[in-house]
Coordinates of C-alpha atoms in Angstrom, one line a residue:
M1 CA 119.2 10.3 23.8
A2 CA 115.9 11.9 23.1
L3 CA 114.1 14.1 25.6
P4 CA 110.7 12.6 26.4
S5 CA 107.8 14.8 25.3
S6 CA 106.2 14.2 28.7
E7 CA 106.4 11.9 31.7
L8 CA 105.3 8.3 31.6
T9 CA 101.8 7.9 33.2
P10 CA 99.6 4.8 33.5
D11 CA 97.3 6.3 30.8
N12 CA 99.8 7.1 28.1
C13 CA 102.0 4.0 27.6
V14 CA 101.9 0.3 26.7
F15 CA 104.5 -2.3 27.7
L16 CA 105.9 -4.6 24.9
M17 CA 107.5 -7.6 26.6
I18 CA 109.1 -9.4 23.7
D19 CA 110.6 -12.9 23.8
H20 CA 111.1 -13.4 27.5
Q21 CA 111.5 -17.1 26.9
V22 CA 113.1 -19.7 29.1
G23 CA 115.5 -21.0 26.5
L24 CA 116.9 -17.6 25.8
M25 CA 117.5 -16.9 29.5
Q26 CA 119.8 -19.9 29.6
F27 CA 122.4 -18.4 27.2
L28 CA 121.9 -14.7 27.2
T29 CA 123.9 -14.2 30.3
S30 CA 125.2 -10.6 30.2
I31 CA 123.0 -10.2 33.3
D32 CA 123.0 -12.9 36.0
P33 CA 120.0 -15.1 35.3
M34 CA 118.4 -14.8 38.7
Q35 CA 118.9 -11.0 38.6
L36 CA 117.4 -10.9 35.1
K37 CA 114.4 -12.9 36.3
H38 CA 113.8 -10.4 39.1
N39 CA 114.2 -7.4 36.8
I40 CA 111.7 -8.9 34.3
L41 CA 109.2 -9.7 36.9
G42 CA 109.6 -6.4 38.7
H43 CA 109.0 -4.6 35.4
A44 CA 106.0 -6.8 34.6
K45 CA 104.4 -6.3 38.0
T46 CA 104.8 -2.6 37.5
A47 CA 102.5 -2.8 34.5
K48 CA 100.1 -4.9 36.5
A49 CA 100.1 -2.5 39.5
F50 CA 99.1 0.4 37.3
S51 CA 96.8 -1.5 35.0
I52 CA 99.0 -0.7 31.9
P53 CA 98.3 -2.7 28.8
V54 CA 100.9 -5.5 28.2
I55 CA 101.6 -7.1 24.8
M56 CA 103.8 -10.3 24.9
G57 CA 105.3 -12.1 22.0
T58 CA 107.6 -15.1 21.3
S59 CA 109.8 -16.2 18.5
W60 CA 110.5 -19.8 17.7
P61 CA 109.1 -21.2 20.9
Q62 CA 109.2 -24.7 19.6
G63 CA 112.9 -24.4 19.1
P64 CA 115.8 -23.6 21.5
N65 CA 114.2 -20.2 22.4
G66 CA 111.6 -22.1 24.4
P67 CA 108.3 -21.0 25.8
T68 CA 107.5 -17.7 27.6
M69 CA 108.5 -17.6 31.3
P70 CA 105.8 -19.4 33.2
E71 CA 105.8 -16.6 35.8
L72 CA 104.8 -14.1 33.2
K73 CA 102.0 -16.2 31.9
A74 CA 100.7 -16.7 35.4
L75 CA 100.9 -12.9 36.0
F76 CA 98.9 -12.1 32.9
P77 CA 96.6 -15.1 32.3
D78 CA 94.3 -13.1 30.0
V79 CA 97.1 -11.8 27.7
Q80 CA 97.5 -13.9 24.6
V81 CA 101.2 -14.5 23.8
I82 CA 101.7 -13.8 20.1
D83 CA 104.0 -16.3 18.4
R84 CA 105.4 -14.7 15.3
P85 CA 107.5 -15.9 12.4
Y86 CA 109.2 -12.5 11.9
V87 CA 112.5 -11.6 13.6
N88 CA 111.3 -8.0 14.1
F89 CA 108.3 -7.8 16.3
W90 CA 107.2 -4.7 14.4
N91 CA 107.0 -6.5 11.1
D92 CA 104.5 -9.0 12.4
P93 CA 101.0 -7.9 11.5
A94 CA 99.4 -9.4 14.6
S95 CA 101.9 -7.8 16.9
R96 CA 101.7 -4.5 15.2
A97 CA 97.9 -4.6 15.3
A98 CA 98.0 -5.3 19.0
V99 CA 100.0 -2.1 19.6
E100 CA 97.9 0.0 17.4
A101 CA 94.7 -1.2 19.1
T102 CA 95.9 0.4 22.4
G103 CA 96.0 3.8 20.8
R104 CA 99.0 4.7 22.9
R105 CA 102.1 6.4 21.5
K106 CA 104.6 5.7 24.2
L107 CA 106.1 2.2 23.9
V108 CA 108.0 0.7 26.9
I109 CA 110.0 -2.2 25.4
S110 CA 111.9 -5.0 26.9
G111 CA 113.1 -8.2 25.3
L112 CA 115.6 -11.0 24.9
A113 CA 118.0 -10.2 23.4
T114 CA 118.5 -6.4 23.6
E115 CA 120.4 -6.3 20.3
V116 CA 117.5 -7.8 18.3
C117 CA 114.2 -8.4 20.1
A118 CA 114.2 -5.0 21.8
A119 CA 116.3 -2.9 19.4
F120 CA 114.6 -3.8 16.1
P121 CA 111.0 -2.9 17.1
A122 CA 112.3 0.1 19.0
L123 CA 114.0 1.5 15.9
S124 CA 111.1 0.6 13.6
A125 CA 108.6 2.4 15.9
L126 CA 110.8 5.5 16.1
R127 CA 110.6 5.8 12.4
E128 CA 106.8 6.0 12.6
G129 CA 106.8 8.7 15.2
Y130 CA 106.3 6.6 18.4
E131 CA 108.1 7.6 21.6
V132 CA 110.1 4.6 22.6
Y133 CA 111.7 3.5 25.9
V134 CA 113.9 0.4 26.2
V135 CA 114.1 -1.0 29.7
V136 CA 117.7 -2.3 29.4
D137 CA 117.9 -4.3 32.6
A138 CA 114.8 -6.3 31.6
C139 CA 116.8 -7.3 28.6
S140 CA 120.0 -9.4 28.2
D141 CA 122.6 -10.4 25.6
F142 CA 125.4 -12.9 25.0
N143 CA 127.9 -10.6 26.6
P144 CA 128.1 -7.0 28.1
L145 CA 129.9 -5.7 25.0
I146 CA 126.8 -6.4 22.9
T147 CA 124.6 -4.6 25.4
D148 CA 126.9 -1.6 25.4
V149 CA 127.0 -1.3 21.6
T150 CA 123.2 -1.7 21.4
V151 CA 122.5 0.9 24.1
R152 CA 124.7 3.4 22.2
R153 CA 123.0 2.6 19.0
L154 CA 119.5 3.1 20.5
A155 CA 120.4 6.3 22.3
A156 CA 121.9 7.8 19.2
A157 CA 118.7 7.0 17.3
G158 CA 116.6 8.7 19.9
V159 CA 115.4 5.9 22.1
I160 CA 115.0 6.6 25.8
V161 CA 117.2 4.0 27.5
T162 CA 116.0 3.3 31.0
T163 CA 115.7 0.7 33.8
W164 CA 112.7 -1.0 35.4
V165 CA 113.1 0.9 38.7
S166 CA 113.2 4.2 36.9
V167 CA 110.0 3.3 35.0
L168 CA 108.4 2.3 38.3
A169 CA 109.3 5.5 40.0
E170 CA 108.2 7.7 37.1
L171 CA 104.8 5.9 37.0
S172 CA 104.4 6.1 40.7
A173 CA 104.9 9.9 40.7
N174 CA 103.5 10.5 44.2
T175 CA 104.8 8.3 47.1
Q176 CA 101.8 9.2 49.3
V177 CA 99.5 7.7 46.7
N178 CA 101.7 5.0 45.1
G179 CA 104.5 4.4 47.7
R180 CA 103.0 0.9 48.3
H181 CA 104.0 -0.1 44.8
I182 CA 107.5 1.2 45.1
G183 CA 108.0 -0.5 48.5
T184 CA 106.4 -3.8 47.6
L185 CA 108.1 -4.3 44.2
L186 CA 111.5 -3.2 45.3
A187 CA 111.3 -5.4 48.4
E188 CA 110.3 -8.3 46.2
H189 CA 112.8 -7.9 43.4
M190 CA 115.8 -5.8 44.7
G191 CA 117.7 -7.7 47.3
Q192 CA 119.2 -4.6 48.9
Y193 CA 115.8 -3.0 49.4
Y194 CA 114.4 -6.3 50.7
A195 CA 117.1 -6.3 53.4
A196 CA 116.6 -2.6 54.2
M197 CA 112.8 -2.9 54.4
N198 CA 113.0 -5.9 56.7
A199 CA 115.5 -4.2 58.9
W200 CA 113.2 -1.1 59.1
L201 CA 110.1 -3.1 59.8
G202 CA 111.9 -5.2 62.4
S203 CA 113.1 -2.2 64.3
A204 CA 110.5 0.5 63.7
G205 CA 108.0 -1.1 66.0
K206 CA 110.5 -1.0 68.9
A207 CA 112.0 2.4 68.1
D208 CA 110.2 4.2 71.0
E209 CA 111.1 1.4 73.4
V210 CA 114.8 1.6 72.5
K211 CA 114.9 5.4 72.7
G212 CA 113.4 5.2 76.2
Q213 CA 115.9 2.6 77.3
L214 CA 118.8 4.7 76.1
G215 CA 117.4 8.0 77.3
L216 CA 117.3 9.5 73.8
T217 CA 114.9 12.4 74.1
G218 CA 114.9 15.4 71.8
Q219 CA 115.5 16.0 68.1
P220 CA 117.0 14.5 66.1
P221 CA 116.3 11.0 67.7
I222 CA 120.0 10.7 68.6
P223 CA 120.5 14.1 70.2
Q224 CA 123.7 16.1 69.6
A225 CA 125.3 18.7 71.8
G226 CA 123.5 21.9 71.8
L227 CA 120.2 20.4 70.4

């Protein structure tokens, strides 16, 4: 896998969200459909939180692939979804022009399916000197074997294979400044973090009361012998 030339920042990248269509989500089940939905929306909201340009496209929406996820259209009402006749997003003049208009050379790509809609433009952009990230958990395939083969192919070619939480964390950079984005988006779209956040919020307000009731004084909060 390639070493990035620099970290992702809100000013140096563009998100390409390709073919996140409701029909495709029904049969590309290498990721549980509900988890996939949360991954896609968490990734999309990352772009929105940091005001990163987003380009969305569809292929054959009038057929079994179906329209774009309505949640994405609601999240980005001003982004025109580009319907293209080409299999490879990169070969479509309108899609390509939209990328070039941003002037950004780091492409953060996700799409359904990984093996085609994410992989084809990723490889094409690499050939033209772009730095390419594929957010593999905001993608899906017919089965996990396909994803595994595709990830190996992409990494061998020089794509930076990553996940939506990794992208969120890299863009956040400083928790004192952007911790609210990490906390909010993980709580909304990662069940484990949702439970942990609720447990903490529910108990933190009464922490001093409980410590007093139990006689816990000193450091750390639960004192140990000799401390």
